[in-house]
Short mmCIF file of C-alpha atoms in Angstrom, two decimals:
data_model
loop_
_atom_site.label_atom_id
_atom_site.label_comp_id
_atom_site.label_asym_id
_atom_site.label_seq_id
_atom_site.Cartn_x
_atom_site.Cartn_y
_atom_site.Cartn_z
CA MET A 89 0.00 0.00 0.00
CA ALA A 90 2.82 2.43 0.83
CA ARG A 91 4.32 1.84 -2.60
CA LYS A 92 0.93 2.42 -4.28
CA GLN A 93 0.44 5.61 -2.28
CA GLN A 94 3.87 6.94 -3.26
CA ARG A 95 3.22 6.17 -6.92
CA ALA A 96 -0.17 7.90 -6.79
CA ARG A 97 1.38 11.01 -5.27
CA TRP A 98 4.13 11.16 -7.91
CA THR A 99 1.56 10.73 -10.69
CA ARG A 100 -0.67 13.42 -9.19
CA ARG A 101 2.16 15.93 -8.89
CA SER A 102 3.31 15.28 -12.49
CA ALA A 103 -0.25 15.61 -13.77
CA TRP A 104 -0.78 18.79 -11.73
CA ILE A 105 2.31 20.44 -13.24
CA ALA A 106 1.34 19.32 -16.73
CA CYS A 107 -2.19 20.63 -16.27
CA LEU A 108 -0.98 24.02 -15.09
CA ALA A 109 1.03 24.32 -18.30
CA VAL A 110 -2.05 23.43 -20.34
CA LEU A 111 -4.17 25.92 -18.37
CA LEU A 112 -1.82 28.71 -19.31
CA MET A 113 -1.67 27.69 -22.96
CA VAL A 114 -5.28 26.80 -23.78
CA GLY A 115 -7.43 28.09 -20.94
CA ILE A 116 -8.28 24.56 -19.76
CA SER A 117 -10.15 23.60 -22.92
CA GLY A 118 -10.80 19.99 -21.95
CA CYS A 119 -8.13 19.98 -19.25
CA GLY A 120 -8.41 19.02 -15.64
CA SER A 121 -11.30 16.62 -15.89
CA GLY A 122 -9.27 13.55 -15.04
CA PHE A 123 -7.64 14.31 -11.74
CA PHE A 124 -9.31 17.14 -9.85
CA SER A 125 -12.98 17.59 -9.16
CA PRO A 126 -13.90 21.23 -9.70
CA SER A 127 -16.39 21.28 -6.92
CA SER A 128 -16.15 17.90 -5.37
CA SER A 129 -18.02 18.72 -2.22
CA GLY A 130 -21.66 17.79 -1.89
CA THR A 131 -24.57 17.87 0.49
CA GLY A 132 -28.30 17.45 0.38
CA SER A 133 -30.96 19.78 1.67
CA SER A 134 -31.24 20.66 5.33
CA THR A 135 -34.06 18.16 5.86
CA GLY A 136 -31.77 15.50 7.30
CA THR A 137 -31.60 14.70 10.98
CA GLY A 138 -28.64 14.42 13.32
CA SER A 139 -27.09 15.48 16.58
CA GLY A 140 -25.31 18.55 15.21
CA SER A 141 -25.86 21.95 16.77
CA SER A 142 -28.12 24.28 14.82
CA THR A 143 -25.63 27.09 15.43
CA ARG A 144 -22.68 25.24 13.87
CA ASN A 145 -21.28 27.11 10.85
CA ALA A 146 -18.13 25.27 9.83
CA VAL A 147 -16.03 25.18 6.67
CA TYR A 148 -13.83 22.30 5.47
CA VAL A 149 -11.11 22.33 2.80
CA ALA A 150 -9.32 19.31 1.30
CA ASN A 151 -5.59 19.90 0.77
CA SER A 152 -4.17 17.64 -1.95
CA ASN A 153 -0.57 18.88 -1.83
CA PRO A 154 1.46 15.61 -1.77
CA ASN A 155 3.30 16.80 1.34
CA LEU A 156 0.10 17.58 3.25
CA ASP A 157 -2.89 15.25 2.68
CA THR A 158 -5.04 17.10 5.19
CA VAL A 159 -8.47 18.62 5.74
CA ALA A 160 -8.55 22.08 7.28
CA SER A 161 -11.53 23.11 9.40
CA PHE A 162 -12.73 26.56 10.43
CA SER A 163 -15.67 28.17 12.14
CA LEU A 164 -17.15 31.12 10.26
CA SER A 165 -18.82 33.95 12.14
CA ALA A 166 -19.29 37.63 11.27
CA GLY A 167 -16.99 37.19 8.28
CA VAL A 168 -14.13 35.82 10.41
CA LEU A 169 -12.54 32.38 9.98
CA THR A 170 -11.22 30.69 13.12
CA ALA A 171 -9.23 27.46 12.83
CA LEU A 172 -10.88 24.68 14.82
CA THR A 173 -9.09 22.36 17.23
CA GLY A 174 -6.91 19.85 15.39
CA SER A 175 -6.91 21.74 12.09
CA PRO A 176 -5.53 20.78 9.65
CA ALA A 177 -6.41 17.12 10.29
CA GLN A 178 -4.27 14.43 8.71
CA VAL A 179 -6.05 12.22 6.16
CA PRO A 180 -4.84 8.62 5.57
CA THR A 181 -5.07 9.14 1.79
CA VAL A 182 -4.53 11.76 -0.92
CA PRO A 183 -7.88 13.59 -0.65
CA SER A 184 -9.78 14.18 -3.87
CA ALA A 185 -13.37 14.93 -2.77
CA LEU A 186 -15.49 15.93 0.23
CA ALA A 187 -19.15 15.42 1.13
CA ILE A 188 -21.10 16.46 4.21
CA ASN A 189 -24.50 15.23 5.41
CA PRO A 190 -27.51 17.56 5.82
CA ALA A 191 -27.19 17.45 9.61
CA GLY A 192 -23.60 18.68 9.37
CA ASP A 193 -22.26 16.09 11.80
CA LEU A 194 -20.58 13.70 9.34
CA LEU A 195 -17.92 14.53 6.74
CA TRP A 196 -16.61 12.02 4.21
CA VAL A 197 -13.23 12.33 2.50
CA GLY A 198 -12.68 10.41 -0.72
CA GLY A 199 -9.19 9.50 -1.87
CA GLU A 200 -7.19 8.90 -5.03
CA LEU A 201 -6.75 5.21 -4.26
CA GLY A 202 -10.48 4.66 -3.75
CA GLU A 203 -10.71 4.81 0.04
CA ILE A 204 -13.48 6.77 1.78
CA TYR A 205 -12.97 7.95 5.37
CA VAL A 206 -15.50 9.52 7.72
CA TYR A 207 -15.02 12.26 10.29
CA THR A 208 -17.51 13.13 12.99
CA THR A 209 -17.93 16.75 14.04
CA ASP A 210 -18.52 18.22 17.47
CA ALA A 211 -20.83 21.10 18.40
CA VAL A 212 -18.58 23.69 16.73
CA GLY A 213 -17.48 21.53 13.79
CA ALA A 214 -14.08 20.18 14.92
CA LEU A 215 -13.20 16.87 13.25
CA THR A 216 -12.51 13.42 14.71
CA LEU A 217 -11.53 10.55 12.40
CA GLY A 218 -14.08 7.76 12.81
CA ALA A 219 -14.22 3.98 12.33
CA SER A 220 -10.96 3.44 14.22
CA SER A 221 -9.18 5.31 11.40
CA ASP A 222 -10.17 2.64 8.87
CA PRO A 223 -11.94 3.35 5.56
CA VAL A 224 -15.73 3.15 5.82
CA GLY A 225 -16.03 2.44 2.11
CA GLU A 226 -13.88 1.59 -0.90
CA VAL A 227 -14.31 1.95 -4.64
CA ASP A 228 -12.35 0.62 -7.59
CA GLY A 229 -10.69 3.77 -8.89
CA THR A 230 -10.13 7.40 -7.94
CA VAL A 231 -12.94 9.28 -6.21
CA GLY A 232 -13.85 12.20 -8.48
CA SER A 233 -16.94 13.60 -6.78
CA MET A 234 -19.26 12.76 -3.89
CA VAL A 235 -22.69 13.98 -2.83
CA VAL A 236 -25.17 13.09 -0.07
CA ASP A 237 -28.78 12.87 -1.21
CA PRO A 238 -31.29 15.37 0.27
CA THR A 239 -32.65 12.79 2.74
CA GLY A 240 -29.19 12.20 4.22
CA GLN A 241 -29.53 8.42 3.80
CA TRP A 242 -27.27 7.83 0.80
CA LEU A 243 -23.76 8.77 -0.31
CA LEU A 244 -23.20 8.72 -4.07
CA VAL A 245 -19.63 8.55 -5.36
CA GLU A 246 -18.54 9.29 -8.93
CA VAL A 247 -15.38 7.35 -9.73
CA ASN A 248 -12.68 7.45 -12.40
CA THR A 249 -11.84 3.82 -13.20
CA GLY A 250 -9.32 4.45 -15.97
CA THR A 251 -11.88 3.49 -18.61
CA THR A 252 -15.54 4.41 -18.11
CA PRO A 253 -16.62 6.37 -15.00
CA VAL A 254 -19.12 4.80 -12.61
CA ILE A 255 -21.30 5.84 -9.67
CA TYR A 256 -21.35 3.88 -6.42
CA VAL A 257 -24.32 4.17 -4.04
CA PHE A 258 -23.76 3.62 -0.32
CA GLN A 259 -26.32 3.53 2.48
CA ILE A 260 -25.24 5.71 5.41
CA ASP A 261 -25.31 4.65 9.05
CA SER A 262 -26.50 7.96 10.50
CA SER A 263 -24.83 7.29 13.86
CA THR A 264 -21.33 6.33 12.72
CA GLY A 265 -21.11 7.34 9.06
CA THR A 266 -20.13 3.84 7.98
CA LEU A 267 -21.19 2.87 4.47
CA THR A 268 -22.89 -0.17 2.93
CA GLN A 269 -22.79 -0.56 -0.83
CA THR A 270 -26.21 -1.12 -2.41
CA THR A 271 -27.22 -3.94 -4.72
CA GLY A 272 -26.80 -2.94 -8.36
CA SER A 273 -24.04 -0.48 -7.58
CA PRO A 274 -21.91 0.75 -9.30
CA VAL A 275 -23.84 2.14 -12.26
CA VAL A 276 -21.78 2.55 -15.44
CA LEU A 277 -21.84 5.99 -17.06
CA ASP A 278 -21.05 7.13 -20.59
CA THR A 279 -17.43 7.61 -21.68
CA GLY A 280 -15.63 10.49 -20.00
CA SER A 281 -14.19 11.31 -16.60
CA ALA A 282 -15.82 11.84 -13.21
CA THR A 283 -15.93 15.57 -12.44
CA GLN A 284 -19.16 16.50 -10.61
CA LEU A 285 -22.48 15.23 -9.24
CA ALA A 286 -25.59 17.35 -8.57
CA PHE A 287 -29.07 16.41 -7.32
CA THR A 288 -32.37 18.13 -7.97
CA PRO A 289 -33.86 19.47 -4.69
CA GLY A 290 -36.31 16.56 -4.49
CA GLY A 291 -33.49 14.06 -4.85
CA THR A 292 -35.15 12.08 -7.64
CA GLU A 293 -32.86 13.16 -10.47
CA LEU A 294 -29.06 13.16 -10.50
CA PHE A 295 -26.71 14.78 -13.00
CA ALA A 296 -23.16 13.50 -13.56
CA ALA A 297 -20.58 15.65 -15.35
CA LEU A 298 -18.18 13.61 -17.46
CA GLY A 299 -15.63 16.19 -18.62
CA THR A 300 -15.32 15.91 -22.41
CA GLY A 301 -18.01 13.21 -22.25
CA GLY A 302 -20.75 15.71 -21.38
CA VAL A 303 -23.42 15.22 -18.70
CA ASP A 304 -25.40 12.05 -17.92
CA VAL A 305 -28.91 12.18 -16.44
CA LEU A 306 -29.98 9.55 -13.91
CA THR A 307 -33.05 8.78 -11.79
CA PHE A 308 -32.79 8.09 -8.06
CA THR A 309 -35.24 6.52 -5.62
CA PRO A 310 -34.60 7.90 -2.10
CA SER A 311 -36.67 5.18 -0.41
CA SER A 312 -34.46 2.37 -1.72
CA GLY A 313 -31.28 3.97 -3.03
CA ALA A 314 -31.92 2.64 -6.53
CA LEU A 315 -30.04 4.53 -9.24
CA GLY A 316 -30.84 4.22 -12.94
CA LYS A 317 -29.25 5.83 -15.98
CA LEU A 318 -31.62 7.49 -18.45
CA ASN A 319 -31.02 7.54 -22.18
CA VAL A 320 -30.18 11.24 -21.93
CA LEU A 321 -26.69 12.61 -22.61
CA LEU A 322 -25.93 16.32 -22.84
CA ASN A 323 -22.97 16.67 -25.18
CA PRO A 324 -20.48 19.54 -24.87
CA LEU A 325 -20.84 22.22 -27.54
CA GLY A 326 -17.42 21.33 -29.00
CA SER A 327 -15.50 18.06 -29.33
CA SER A 328 -12.63 19.30 -27.14
CA TYR A 329 -14.84 21.13 -24.63
CA SER A 330 -15.21 19.80 -21.10
CA ASP A 331 -18.13 19.93 -18.66
CA GLN A 332 -16.61 20.57 -15.24
CA GLY A 333 -19.05 22.04 -12.71
CA LEU A 334 -22.78 21.50 -12.15
CA ALA A 335 -25.49 23.15 -10.08
CA VAL A 336 -29.29 22.99 -9.94
CA ASP A 337 -31.39 25.97 -8.86
CA THR A 338 -33.45 25.74 -5.67
CA THR A 339 -36.69 25.05 -7.57
CA GLY A 340 -35.25 22.23 -9.68
CA THR A 341 -36.06 24.14 -12.88
CA TYR A 342 -32.59 24.80 -14.30
CA LEU A 343 -29.28 22.94 -14.63
CA PHE A 344 -26.12 25.06 -14.82
CA VAL A 345 -23.05 23.60 -16.53
CA ALA A 346 -19.58 25.16 -16.43
CA GLU A 347 -18.04 24.22 -19.77
CA THR A 348 -14.48 24.90 -20.88
CA GLY A 349 -13.93 25.72 -24.52
CA THR A 350 -17.05 27.88 -24.55
CA ASN A 351 -15.53 29.67 -21.53
CA GLY A 352 -19.09 30.08 -20.45
CA LEU A 353 -21.95 28.87 -18.31
CA ARG A 354 -24.65 26.82 -19.98
CA VAL A 355 -28.20 27.01 -18.62
CA LEU A 356 -30.69 24.27 -19.42
CA THR A 357 -34.32 23.74 -18.50
CA ILE A 358 -34.92 20.40 -16.75
CA ASN A 359 -37.95 18.88 -18.46
CA SER A 360 -40.23 16.03 -17.46
CA GLY A 361 -38.47 12.71 -17.93
CA GLY A 362 -35.04 14.26 -17.47
CA SER A 363 -34.59 15.77 -20.92
CA LEU A 364 -32.72 19.07 -21.12
CA SER A 365 -33.28 22.11 -23.32
CA GLU A 366 -30.94 25.09 -23.65
CA VAL A 367 -32.42 28.45 -22.61
CA ALA A 368 -32.20 31.46 -24.90
CA GLY A 369 -28.78 33.14 -24.71
CA SER A 370 -26.95 30.08 -23.35
CA PRO A 371 -24.00 29.72 -22.96
CA PHE A 372 -23.45 32.94 -21.01
CA ALA A 373 -19.93 34.38 -21.10
CA ALA A 374 -17.62 33.69 -18.15
CA GLY A 375 -13.83 33.70 -17.78
CA LEU A 376 -11.28 31.16 -19.00
CA GLY A 377 -11.59 27.66 -17.60
CA PRO A 378 -14.97 27.77 -15.80
CA LYS A 379 -14.90 25.11 -13.10
CA SER A 380 -17.35 25.30 -10.19
CA VAL A 381 -20.92 26.63 -10.02
CA VAL A 382 -23.09 27.79 -7.10
CA VAL A 383 -26.68 29.03 -7.07
CA ASP A 384 -27.30 31.11 -3.93
CA ALA A 385 -29.94 30.15 -1.39
CA THR A 386 -32.35 32.88 -2.53
CA ASN A 387 -32.23 31.59 -6.14
CA ALA A 388 -31.37 35.12 -7.26
CA TYR A 389 -27.66 34.81 -8.10
CA VAL A 390 -25.33 32.35 -9.82
CA TYR A 391 -21.55 32.24 -9.46
CA VAL A 392 -18.91 30.36 -11.48
CA SER A 393 -15.18 30.14 -10.75
CA ASN A 394 -12.77 30.73 -13.63
CA ALA A 395 -9.67 28.63 -12.92
CA ALA A 396 -7.45 30.08 -15.65
CA THR A 397 -8.19 33.76 -14.98
CA ASN A 398 -8.38 33.62 -11.15
CA THR A 399 -11.83 35.15 -10.94
CA ILE A 400 -15.47 34.45 -10.12
CA SER A 401 -18.16 35.56 -12.55
CA GLY A 402 -21.45 36.55 -10.92
CA TYR A 403 -24.89 36.80 -12.50
CA ALA A 404 -28.45 37.74 -11.63
CA LEU A 405 -30.83 34.88 -12.47
CA ALA A 406 -34.16 35.56 -14.16
CA SER A 407 -36.23 32.77 -12.62
CA ALA A 408 -38.91 32.90 -15.33
CA THR A 409 -36.52 32.36 -18.26
CA GLY A 410 -33.20 31.14 -16.85
CA ALA A 411 -31.38 34.07 -18.44
CA LEU A 412 -28.26 35.39 -16.70
CA THR A 413 -27.22 39.04 -16.44
CA PRO A 414 -23.66 39.87 -15.26
CA LEU A 415 -23.53 41.55 -11.85
CA ALA A 416 -21.97 44.98 -11.48
CA GLY A 417 -18.30 44.54 -10.56
CA SER A 418 -18.10 41.02 -12.00
CA PRO A 419 -15.71 39.24 -12.37
CA PHE A 420 -14.39 39.21 -8.79
CA THR A 421 -10.72 38.45 -8.04
CA THR A 422 -9.77 35.19 -6.29
CA GLY A 423 -6.64 33.22 -5.48
CA SER A 424 -4.75 31.19 -8.08
CA GLY A 425 -6.85 28.56 -9.81
CA PRO A 426 -10.21 28.69 -7.97
CA TYR A 427 -11.38 25.08 -8.21
CA SER A 428 -14.23 24.79 -5.73
CA LEU A 429 -17.03 27.09 -4.57
CA THR A 430 -19.72 26.66 -1.94
CA GLU A 431 -22.13 28.81 0.03
CA ASP A 432 -22.07 28.78 3.82
CA GLY A 433 -25.01 27.50 5.84
CA THR A 434 -26.38 30.97 6.53
CA GLY A 435 -26.48 31.97 2.86
CA THR A 436 -24.38 35.02 3.72
CA TYR A 437 -20.98 34.02 2.35
CA LEU A 438 -19.49 32.44 -0.76
CA LEU A 439 -16.32 30.41 -0.17
CA ALA A 440 -13.64 29.78 -2.79
CA ALA A 441 -10.85 27.18 -2.51
CA SER A 442 -7.94 27.89 -4.86
CA GLU A 443 -5.65 25.05 -5.89
CA GLY A 444 -2.70 27.39 -6.47
CA GLY A 445 -3.14 29.28 -3.20
CA ASN A 446 -2.61 33.00 -2.72
CA PRO A 447 -4.90 32.52 -0.79
CA ASP A 448 -5.96 28.89 -0.31
CA LEU A 449 -9.38 29.90 1.02
CA GLN A 450 -11.24 33.14 0.46
CA VAL A 451 -14.55 34.22 2.00
CA PHE A 452 -16.78 36.67 0.15
CA THR A 453 -19.82 38.43 1.57
CA ILE A 454 -22.77 38.17 -0.81
CA THR A 455 -24.29 41.66 -0.95
CA ALA A 456 -27.95 41.50 0.09
CA SER A 457 -30.75 42.32 -2.32
CA THR A 458 -31.24 45.58 -0.41
CA GLY A 459 -27.58 46.55 -0.86
CA THR A 460 -26.12 49.07 -3.27
CA VAL A 461 -25.01 46.33 -5.69
CA PRO A 462 -27.20 43.26 -4.99
CA GLY A 463 -25.35 39.95 -5.35
CA ALA A 464 -21.90 41.53 -5.65
CA LEU A 465 -19.06 39.73 -3.86
CA VAL A 466 -17.03 41.61 -1.26
CA SER A 467 -13.89 39.90 0.08
CA ALA A 468 -14.33 39.43 3.83
CA THR A 469 -11.33 37.32 4.87
CA THR A 470 -8.78 34.75 3.70
CA ALA A 471 -6.95 31.81 5.25
CA SER A 472 -4.12 29.40 4.63
CA THR A 473 -5.45 25.85 4.78
CA GLY A 474 -2.10 24.07 5.00
CA SER A 475 0.53 24.09 7.72
CA THR A 476 2.21 27.18 6.30
CA SER A 477 1.12 30.11 4.17
CA SER A 478 4.35 29.98 2.14
CA VAL A 479 3.35 26.79 0.28
CA ALA A 480 0.10 26.34 -1.67
CA ALA A 481 -1.96 23.60 -0.07
CA ALA A 482 -3.51 22.59 -3.42
CA ALA A 483 -6.98 23.18 -1.99
CA ILE A 484 -9.27 21.33 -4.38
CA ALA A 485 -12.56 20.98 -2.49
CA VAL A 486 -14.52 23.07 0.00
CA ALA A 487 -17.62 22.07 1.98
CA ALA A 488 -19.72 23.88 4.58
CA THR A 489 -22.26 22.73 7.15
CA PRO A 490 -25.79 23.25 5.80
#
């Protein structure tokens, strides 16, 4: 195992350097889909149950720097990040994805060798490695993306197998976070690479981004955990383009797809039966290398990180049509290579994890609808997520308690 781990780290570092060169040359047109998930954190709605405190507002960042392999944890209050006890916590694998349950008391870390570990959280969000430090689940391949369904009963894991990506479904023990693989899992996807999973709010439809392979549409049954692939494939708009980030609006009406090559954000209406239709004006212009997408809790604003231009593009969403209008002041400056975005549990802040650091983690205040520039991002604070601020932690995933 030690030899496999060392080989995986060397391969990751070589691929990371190669990808950075490609980013600079071609603006990530089709790059990055094989080894980093653009927004590999996932959670369901806040309908789940658990022992977590309702006042917990914690933030977690996966650090994939080969010399770190850690998860940093912070509390977030009044725009201030405070490192929690034990942060950054050592992970027994090279982390590649995060997922948190709706109750906010269980955090899963997926690794490049297929292991999945669980951490429990205390009243303020500090992490403790569970299951006697053993993996609670394993998959055959590299974990690309993970998401917990809105009921909090199931963890879905999108995996790069080296050939065709697959999705594993695990039933969650709500007390310990241990995982039991379901019958019929994994489900084989279309050709591509595992980059992102996103549920509709009701949890009955699942979208899987496949990089240059496009986006698969699947049905999900929350009562049983059954997952089925529909005969629906959204192809990228160009043969070398890559679908990286996904998000669904709070009403389940629109799917947002960050697609390189177009350097834009596609918006599609989710129709009955899972079919997708492009809205007028899509794709909407973003920066180079769009990676991660977030729709805010009010369903009024949409944000996409641009990994090659170190910015976030912000838009006002017209709920009746799906059209996007750039916000005043957009794009907003981030650290180097913003790979993962998420909104905090209060809906007040947008968090950006940047793989190249400078900074690793940045917190933006989302200007309220009553503000001078509604939806605009104002930098509130930053933090190093590794052991030192002088070395980029390769922060590739960020998650927050719901």
